[in-house]
Coordinates of C-alpha atoms and ligand atoms in Angstrom, one line a residue:
M1 CA -64.9 -45.5 -11.9
G2 CA -62.4 -47.9 -10.4
K3 CA -60.3 -46.3 -7.8
R4 CA -57.5 -48.8 -7.5
I5 CA -55.0 -47.7 -10.2
V6 CA -51.5 -48.8 -11.0
L7 CA -49.3 -46.7 -13.2
L8 CA -46.7 -48.6 -15.1
G9 CA -44.1 -46.9 -17.3
P10 CA -40.4 -46.1 -17.6
P11 CA -38.6 -43.9 -15.2
G12 CA -39.3 -40.3 -16.2
A13 CA -42.5 -41.1 -18.1
G14 CA -44.5 -38.8 -16.0
K15 CA -46.1 -41.3 -13.6
G16 CA -45.7 -39.0 -10.5
T17 CA -47.0 -36.0 -12.4
L18 CA -50.1 -37.8 -13.5
A19 CA -50.6 -39.7 -10.2
R20 CA -50.6 -36.4 -8.2
Q21 CA -53.3 -35.0 -10.5
L22 CA -55.5 -38.1 -10.4
A23 CA -55.1 -38.7 -6.7
D24 CA -56.3 -35.2 -6.0
E25 CA -59.3 -35.6 -8.4
I26 CA -60.5 -38.9 -7.2
D27 CA -59.4 -38.4 -3.6
V28 CA -57.2 -41.4 -3.0
P29 CA -53.6 -41.5 -1.8
H30 CA -50.8 -41.4 -4.2
V31 CA -48.4 -44.2 -3.1
A32 CA -45.0 -44.0 -4.7
T33 CA -42.4 -46.4 -3.4
G34 CA -39.6 -44.3 -4.8
D35 CA -40.8 -41.3 -2.7
M36 CA -41.1 -43.5 0.3
L37 CA -37.6 -44.8 -0.1
R38 CA -36.2 -41.3 -0.6
A39 CA -37.9 -40.3 2.6
E40 CA -36.1 -43.1 4.4
V41 CA -32.8 -42.0 2.8
A42 CA -33.4 -38.4 3.9
E43 CA -34.2 -39.5 7.5
G44 CA -31.0 -41.6 7.5
T45 CA -32.8 -44.8 8.7
D46 CA -31.1 -48.2 8.4
L47 CA -33.4 -49.0 5.5
G48 CA -32.5 -45.7 3.9
L49 CA -28.8 -46.3 4.1
K50 CA -29.2 -49.7 2.5
A51 CA -31.5 -48.5 -0.2
K52 CA -29.4 -45.4 -1.2
Q53 CA -26.6 -47.4 -2.6
I54 CA -28.9 -49.5 -4.7
M55 CA -31.0 -46.5 -5.9
D56 CA -27.9 -44.5 -6.8
S57 CA -26.6 -47.4 -9.0
G58 CA -30.0 -47.8 -10.7
G59 CA -30.9 -51.2 -9.4
L60 CA -34.0 -52.4 -7.6
V61 CA -34.4 -52.5 -3.9
P62 CA -35.1 -56.1 -2.8
D63 CA -38.8 -57.1 -3.3
A64 CA -39.3 -58.1 0.4
I65 CA -38.4 -54.6 1.6
V66 CA -40.5 -52.8 -0.9
V67 CA -43.6 -55.1 -0.6
E68 CA -43.6 -54.7 3.2
M69 CA -43.4 -50.9 2.8
A70 CA -46.2 -50.9 0.2
V71 CA -48.5 -53.3 2.2
E72 CA -48.1 -51.2 5.3
R73 CA -49.0 -48.0 3.4
L74 CA -52.0 -49.6 1.7
S75 CA -53.3 -50.9 5.0
R76 CA -53.8 -47.4 6.4
P77 CA -57.4 -46.1 6.7
D78 CA -57.0 -43.4 3.9
A79 CA -56.4 -46.2 1.4
T80 CA -59.6 -48.2 2.1
D81 CA -61.4 -46.7 -0.9
G82 CA -58.6 -46.9 -3.4
W83 CA -55.1 -45.8 -4.3
I84 CA -52.8 -44.9 -7.1
L85 CA -49.6 -46.9 -7.2
D86 CA -46.6 -45.2 -8.9
G87 CA -43.4 -47.2 -9.3
F88 CA -44.9 -50.3 -7.7
P89 CA -45.1 -53.1 -8.5
R90 CA -41.9 -53.1 -10.5
D91 CA -41.8 -56.8 -11.3
V92 CA -44.2 -59.8 -11.4
E93 CA -43.0 -61.0 -8.0
Q94 CA -44.0 -57.8 -6.3
A95 CA -47.4 -57.9 -8.1
I96 CA -48.1 -61.4 -6.9
D97 CA -46.8 -60.7 -3.4
L98 CA -49.1 -57.7 -3.1
E99 CA -52.1 -59.8 -4.3
R100 CA -51.2 -62.5 -1.8
Q101 CA -50.5 -60.4 1.3
F102 CA -53.1 -57.7 0.8
S103 CA -56.5 -59.0 -0.2
G104 CA -58.3 -56.6 -2.6
A105 CA -55.0 -55.3 -4.0
V106 CA -55.8 -56.4 -7.5
P107 CA -56.1 -53.1 -9.4
D108 CA -59.2 -52.0 -11.2
I109 CA -57.1 -50.6 -13.9
T110 CA -53.4 -50.5 -14.9
L111 CA -52.3 -47.6 -17.1
Y112 CA -49.2 -48.6 -19.1
M113 CA -47.5 -45.4 -20.1
G114 CA -45.5 -45.6 -23.4
L115 CA -42.9 -43.0 -24.4
D116 CA -40.0 -43.0 -26.8
T117 CA -36.5 -43.2 -25.3
D118 CA -35.3 -39.8 -26.4
E119 CA -38.2 -38.1 -24.6
I120 CA -37.7 -40.3 -21.5
V121 CA -34.1 -39.2 -21.3
R122 CA -35.1 -35.5 -21.9
R123 CA -37.7 -35.6 -19.2
I124 CA -35.6 -37.4 -16.7
T125 CA -32.4 -35.5 -17.1
G126 CA -34.3 -32.2 -17.0
R127 CA -36.2 -33.1 -13.8
R128 CA -35.5 -30.9 -10.7
V129 CA -36.9 -31.6 -7.3
C130 CA -37.2 -29.8 -4.0
P131 CA -36.5 -31.5 -0.7
R132 CA -40.3 -31.6 -0.1
G133 CA -40.9 -33.5 -3.3
H134 CA -42.3 -30.8 -5.6
V135 CA -41.2 -31.7 -9.2
Y136 CA -40.2 -29.4 -12.1
H137 CA -38.6 -29.7 -15.5
V138 CA -36.1 -27.2 -16.7
D139 CA -37.9 -26.8 -20.0
S140 CA -41.4 -28.2 -19.9
N141 CA -42.3 -27.2 -16.3
P142 CA -39.8 -24.6 -15.1
P143 CA -40.1 -22.9 -11.7
R144 CA -40.8 -19.1 -11.8
T145 CA -37.3 -18.5 -10.4
P146 CA -34.6 -20.9 -11.8
G147 CA -33.4 -23.2 -9.1
T148 CA -36.0 -22.3 -6.6
C149 CA -39.2 -24.1 -5.7
D150 CA -42.4 -22.0 -6.3
E151 CA -44.2 -23.7 -3.4
D152 CA -41.7 -23.3 -0.6
G153 CA -38.8 -21.4 -1.8
L154 CA -36.4 -24.3 -1.2
E155 CA -33.4 -25.0 -3.5
L156 CA -34.1 -27.4 -6.4
T157 CA -31.7 -30.1 -7.2
Q158 CA -31.2 -33.0 -9.5
R159 CA -31.8 -36.5 -8.1
D160 CA -28.6 -38.5 -7.7
D161 CA -30.0 -41.2 -10.0
D162 CA -31.2 -38.8 -12.7
T163 CA -27.8 -38.6 -14.4
K164 CA -27.4 -40.0 -18.0
E165 CA -25.3 -42.9 -16.8
V166 CA -27.7 -44.1 -14.0
V167 CA -30.7 -43.5 -16.3
A168 CA -29.2 -46.0 -18.8
K169 CA -29.0 -48.6 -16.1
R170 CA -32.5 -47.8 -14.8
L171 CA -34.0 -48.2 -18.3
Q172 CA -32.1 -51.5 -18.7
V173 CA -33.7 -52.8 -15.5
Y174 CA -37.1 -51.5 -16.6
W175 CA -37.0 -53.3 -19.9
E176 CA -36.0 -56.5 -18.3
E177 CA -39.0 -56.5 -16.0
I178 CA -41.8 -54.7 -17.8
D179 CA -43.0 -57.3 -20.4
P180 CA -43.9 -60.0 -17.9
L181 CA -45.5 -57.4 -15.6
V182 CA -47.6 -56.1 -18.5
A183 CA -48.6 -59.7 -19.5
H184 CA -49.6 -60.3 -15.8
Y185 CA -52.0 -57.4 -15.8
D186 CA -53.2 -58.1 -19.3
E187 CA -54.2 -61.6 -18.1
L188 CA -56.1 -60.1 -15.2
G189 CA -58.0 -58.0 -17.8
V190 CA -57.0 -54.6 -16.3
L191 CA -54.4 -53.3 -18.7
R192 CA -54.9 -50.1 -20.7
R193 CA -52.2 -48.5 -22.8
L194 CA -51.7 -44.8 -22.3
D195 CA -49.8 -42.7 -24.8
A196 CA -47.5 -40.6 -22.5
S197 CA -46.3 -38.2 -25.2
G198 CA -47.3 -34.6 -25.4
D199 CA -47.7 -32.1 -22.6
A200 CA -49.0 -33.1 -19.1
E201 CA -52.5 -31.7 -19.8
S202 CA -52.9 -34.0 -22.9
V203 CA -51.6 -37.0 -21.0
H204 CA -54.0 -36.3 -18.1
A205 CA -57.0 -35.9 -20.5
R206 CA -56.2 -39.3 -22.1
A207 CA -55.8 -40.9 -18.7
I208 CA -59.2 -39.6 -17.5
Q209 CA -60.8 -41.0 -20.6
L210 CA -59.2 -44.4 -19.9
V211 CA -60.1 -44.6 -16.2
S212 CA -63.7 -43.4 -16.8
D213 CA -64.4 -46.0 -19.5
Ligands
LIG1 P1 -41.8 -40.5 -13.2 O1 -42.7 -40.3 -11.9 O2 -42.5 -41.4 -14.2 O3 -40.4 -40.8 -12.9 P2 -42.2 -37.5 -13.3 O4 -43.7 -37.3 -13.2 O5 -41.3 -37.2 -12.2 O6 -41.9 -39.0 -13.9 O7 -41.8 -36.7 -14.6 C1 -40.4 -36.7 -15.1 C2 -40.1 -35.3 -15.5 O8 -40.8 -35.0 -16.7 C3 -40.4 -34.2 -14.5 O9 -39.4 -33.2 -14.7 C4 -41.8 -33.7 -15.0 O10 -41.9 -32.3 -14.7 C5 -41.7 -33.9 -16.5 N1 -42.9 -34.2 -17.1 C6 -43.9 -35.0 -16.6 N2 -44.9 -35.2 -17.5 C7 -44.5 -34.5 -18.6 C8 -45.1 -34.3 -19.9 N3 -46.3 -34.8 -20.2 N4 -44.4 -33.5 -20.8 C9 -43.3 -33.0 -20.5 N5 -42.6 -33.1 -19.3 C10 -43.3 -33.9 -18.4
LIG2 P1 -38.6 -44.0 -8.7 O1 -38.8 -42.9 -7.8 O2 -39.8 -44.8 -9.0 O3 -37.9 -43.6 -10.0 O4 -37.6 -45.0 -8.0 C1 -36.3 -44.6 -7.6 C2 -35.5 -45.9 -7.2 O5 -36.1 -46.4 -6.0 C3 -35.5 -47.0 -8.2 O6 -34.5 -46.9 -9.2 C4 -35.3 -48.2 -7.3 O7 -33.9 -48.3 -6.9 C5 -36.1 -47.8 -6.0 N1 -37.4 -48.3 -6.1 C6 -38.6 -47.6 -6.2 N2 -39.7 -48.4 -6.2 C7 -39.2 -49.7 -6.2 C8 -39.8 -50.9 -6.3 N3 -41.2 -51.1 -6.4 N4 -39.0 -52.0 -6.3 C9 -37.7 -51.9 -6.2 N5 -37.0 -50.8 -6.1 C10 -37.8 -49.6 -6.1

């Protein structure tokens, strides 16, 4: 089974949910550039301050910044045997930069998650997160006590960019970039389409089948 996996899909498709499960199972790091950027924002670094405005408006953080962050993360020892990329690459430039700067970064498999827009919006607007990154959904994955994280008891909030207005912009950006990115991975012969509808267990079962083929 290839252990270098890229998850492509719209915001809210369930990339993070699936990536966490797969990363546990095949024992590779889950590398999510969105999570890394939010950590920078939470720490109040210069990069975080710059990124926050862009993230809150639904745009993309400049390629150079994100690629440098990803390359640094993938160069650490725990990523030697593989990784699961979630939210990166976001466009063909990032994919090519990664391949250029980090030899061996061509994925073994790219799972392209497809989901209809109504369900994307339902998943994303119902998402609630805790400050340590645990993710819930108000209907499909609710915490035991509403508004409180099961794992650490911290208060759950909605991400600033998970509002209906910002989601519309994020989806627009996504649709502008995704076709060339999918074509890029198709040309490399690593693209597989994953139906992301249904509950998380069903999506996971389909994903396992695809990565094991
Ligand atoms: P992404 O990383 O693609 O932005 P997440 O994994 O954070 O997406 O999932 C978005 C929201 O949808 C979260 O609230 C999550 O709990 C929920 N979710 C994830 N997968 C499913 C699924 N298969 N069915 C229903 N809800 C899901
Ligand atoms: P995500 O957590 O993947 O939904 O990402 C949240 C936000 O972080 C995005 O809307 C972008 O503003 C930014 N971001 C995350 N990953 C990238 C990336 N690979 N390239 C550019 N911006 C990114």
